[in-house]
Coordinates of C-alpha atoms in Angstrom, one line a residue:
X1 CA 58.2 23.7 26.2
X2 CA 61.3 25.6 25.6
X3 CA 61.5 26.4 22.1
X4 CA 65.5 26.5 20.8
X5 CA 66.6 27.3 17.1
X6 CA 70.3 26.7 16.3
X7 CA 72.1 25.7 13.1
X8 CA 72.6 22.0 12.1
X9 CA 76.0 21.4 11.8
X10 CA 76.5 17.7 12.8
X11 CA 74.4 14.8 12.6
X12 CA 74.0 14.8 16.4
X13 CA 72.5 18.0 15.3
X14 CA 70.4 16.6 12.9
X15 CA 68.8 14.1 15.3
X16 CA 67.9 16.1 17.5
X17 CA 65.8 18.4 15.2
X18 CA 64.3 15.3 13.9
X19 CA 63.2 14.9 17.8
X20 CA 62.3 18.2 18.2
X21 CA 59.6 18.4 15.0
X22 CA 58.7 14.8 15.1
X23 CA 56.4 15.5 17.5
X24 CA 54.7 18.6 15.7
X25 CA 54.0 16.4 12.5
X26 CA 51.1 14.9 14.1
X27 CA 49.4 18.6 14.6
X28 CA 51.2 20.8 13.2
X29 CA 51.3 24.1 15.1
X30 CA 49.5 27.4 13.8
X31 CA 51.5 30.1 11.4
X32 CA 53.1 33.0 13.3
X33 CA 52.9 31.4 17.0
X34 CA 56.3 30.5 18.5
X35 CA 55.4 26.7 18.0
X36 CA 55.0 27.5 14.2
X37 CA 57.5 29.9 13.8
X38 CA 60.0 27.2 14.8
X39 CA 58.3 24.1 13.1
X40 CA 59.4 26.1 10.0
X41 CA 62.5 27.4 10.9
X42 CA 63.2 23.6 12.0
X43 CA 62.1 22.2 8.7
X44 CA 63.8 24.8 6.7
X45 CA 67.1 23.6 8.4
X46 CA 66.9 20.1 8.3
X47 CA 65.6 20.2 4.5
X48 CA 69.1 22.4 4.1
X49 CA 70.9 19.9 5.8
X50 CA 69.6 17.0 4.4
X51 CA 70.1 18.4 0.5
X52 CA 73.5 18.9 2.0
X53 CA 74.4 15.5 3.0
X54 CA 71.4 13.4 1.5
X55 CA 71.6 14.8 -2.2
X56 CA 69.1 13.0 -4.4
X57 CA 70.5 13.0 -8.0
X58 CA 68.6 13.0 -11.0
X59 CA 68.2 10.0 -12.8
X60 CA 69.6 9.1 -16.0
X61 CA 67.7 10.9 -19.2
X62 CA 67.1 7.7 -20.8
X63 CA 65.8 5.8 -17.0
X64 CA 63.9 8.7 -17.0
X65 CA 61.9 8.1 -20.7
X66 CA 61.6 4.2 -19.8
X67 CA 60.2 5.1 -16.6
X68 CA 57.5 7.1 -18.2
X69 CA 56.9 5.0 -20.9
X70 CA 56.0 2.1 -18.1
X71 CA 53.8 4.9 -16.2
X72 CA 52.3 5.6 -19.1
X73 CA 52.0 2.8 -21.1
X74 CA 53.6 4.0 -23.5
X75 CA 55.6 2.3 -27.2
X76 CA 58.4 3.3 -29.7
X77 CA 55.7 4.4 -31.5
X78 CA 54.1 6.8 -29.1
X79 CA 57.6 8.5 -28.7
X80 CA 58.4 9.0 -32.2
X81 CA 56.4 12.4 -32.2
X82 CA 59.0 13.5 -29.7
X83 CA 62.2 11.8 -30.8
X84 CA 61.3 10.5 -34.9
X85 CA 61.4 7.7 -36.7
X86 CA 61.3 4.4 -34.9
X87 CA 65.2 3.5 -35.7
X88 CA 65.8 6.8 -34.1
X89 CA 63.8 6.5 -30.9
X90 CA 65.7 2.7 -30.1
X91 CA 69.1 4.4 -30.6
X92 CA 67.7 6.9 -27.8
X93 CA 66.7 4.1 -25.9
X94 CA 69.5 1.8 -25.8
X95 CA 72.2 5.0 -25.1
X96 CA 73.5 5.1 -29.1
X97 CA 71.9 8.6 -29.7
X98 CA 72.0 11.6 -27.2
X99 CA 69.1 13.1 -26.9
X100 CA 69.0 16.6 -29.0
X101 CA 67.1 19.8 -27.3
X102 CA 64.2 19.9 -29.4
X103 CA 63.8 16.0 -28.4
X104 CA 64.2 17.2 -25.0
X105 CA 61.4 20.1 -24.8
X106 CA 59.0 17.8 -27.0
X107 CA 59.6 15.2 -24.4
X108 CA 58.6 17.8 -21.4
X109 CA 55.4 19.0 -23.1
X110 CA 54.2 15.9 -24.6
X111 CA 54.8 13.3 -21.9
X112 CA 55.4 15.7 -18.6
X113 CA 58.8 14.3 -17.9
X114 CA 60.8 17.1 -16.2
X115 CA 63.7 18.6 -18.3
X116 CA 66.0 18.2 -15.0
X117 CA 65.2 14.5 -15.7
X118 CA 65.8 15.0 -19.2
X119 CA 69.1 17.2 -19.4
X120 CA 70.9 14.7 -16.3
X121 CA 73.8 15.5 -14.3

């Protein structure tokens, strides 16, 4: 199998890389052979290309605590360690209050939601 690296430019491009590793997912090819040299190089490209023209944004700070609170099972009361008093956490919650950066890093450590989440675009 003839083994050819070149840049992704178009979406042609794209779809053919897709073709071309598609196949490898299913075994992926050893570390430092030709076949796993380009796997990666492939992959490297077409995650480039896709953050490129795919980007994923982050989701709104205060999606972000509801979503947790669902995962979690979590109430007002739970997030008032992070946030205070009850009144303070529903102004948080329903967008009347911004969150502050203490609130922020209390919300990382205590419930593991990611400060990219938490800081938005």
């Amino acid at each position: 199998m003839k083994l050819q690296i070149k840049p992704i430019k178009t979406k042609q491009d794209y779809e053919a890389a897709l073709r071309a590793v598609e196949p490898m997912f299913d075994e992926v090819p050893l570390a430092d052979t030709p076949e796993g040299d380009f796997f990666e190089v492939m992959c490297v490209l077409i995650n480039d290309y896709e953050n490129k023209h795919f980007p994923i944004e982050n989701p709104d700070p205060v999606d972000a605590i509801k979503f947790r609170m669902k995962q979690l099972g979590l109430t007002v009361k739970d997030l008032e360690p992070a946030i205070g008093k009850s009144n303070r956490v529903y102004e948080v919650l329903n967008r009347k209050r911004s969150l502050t950066l203490p609130m922020i890093r209390k919300l990382n450590s205590m419930f593991g939601i990611p400060l990219r989440s938490l800081v938005g675009s």
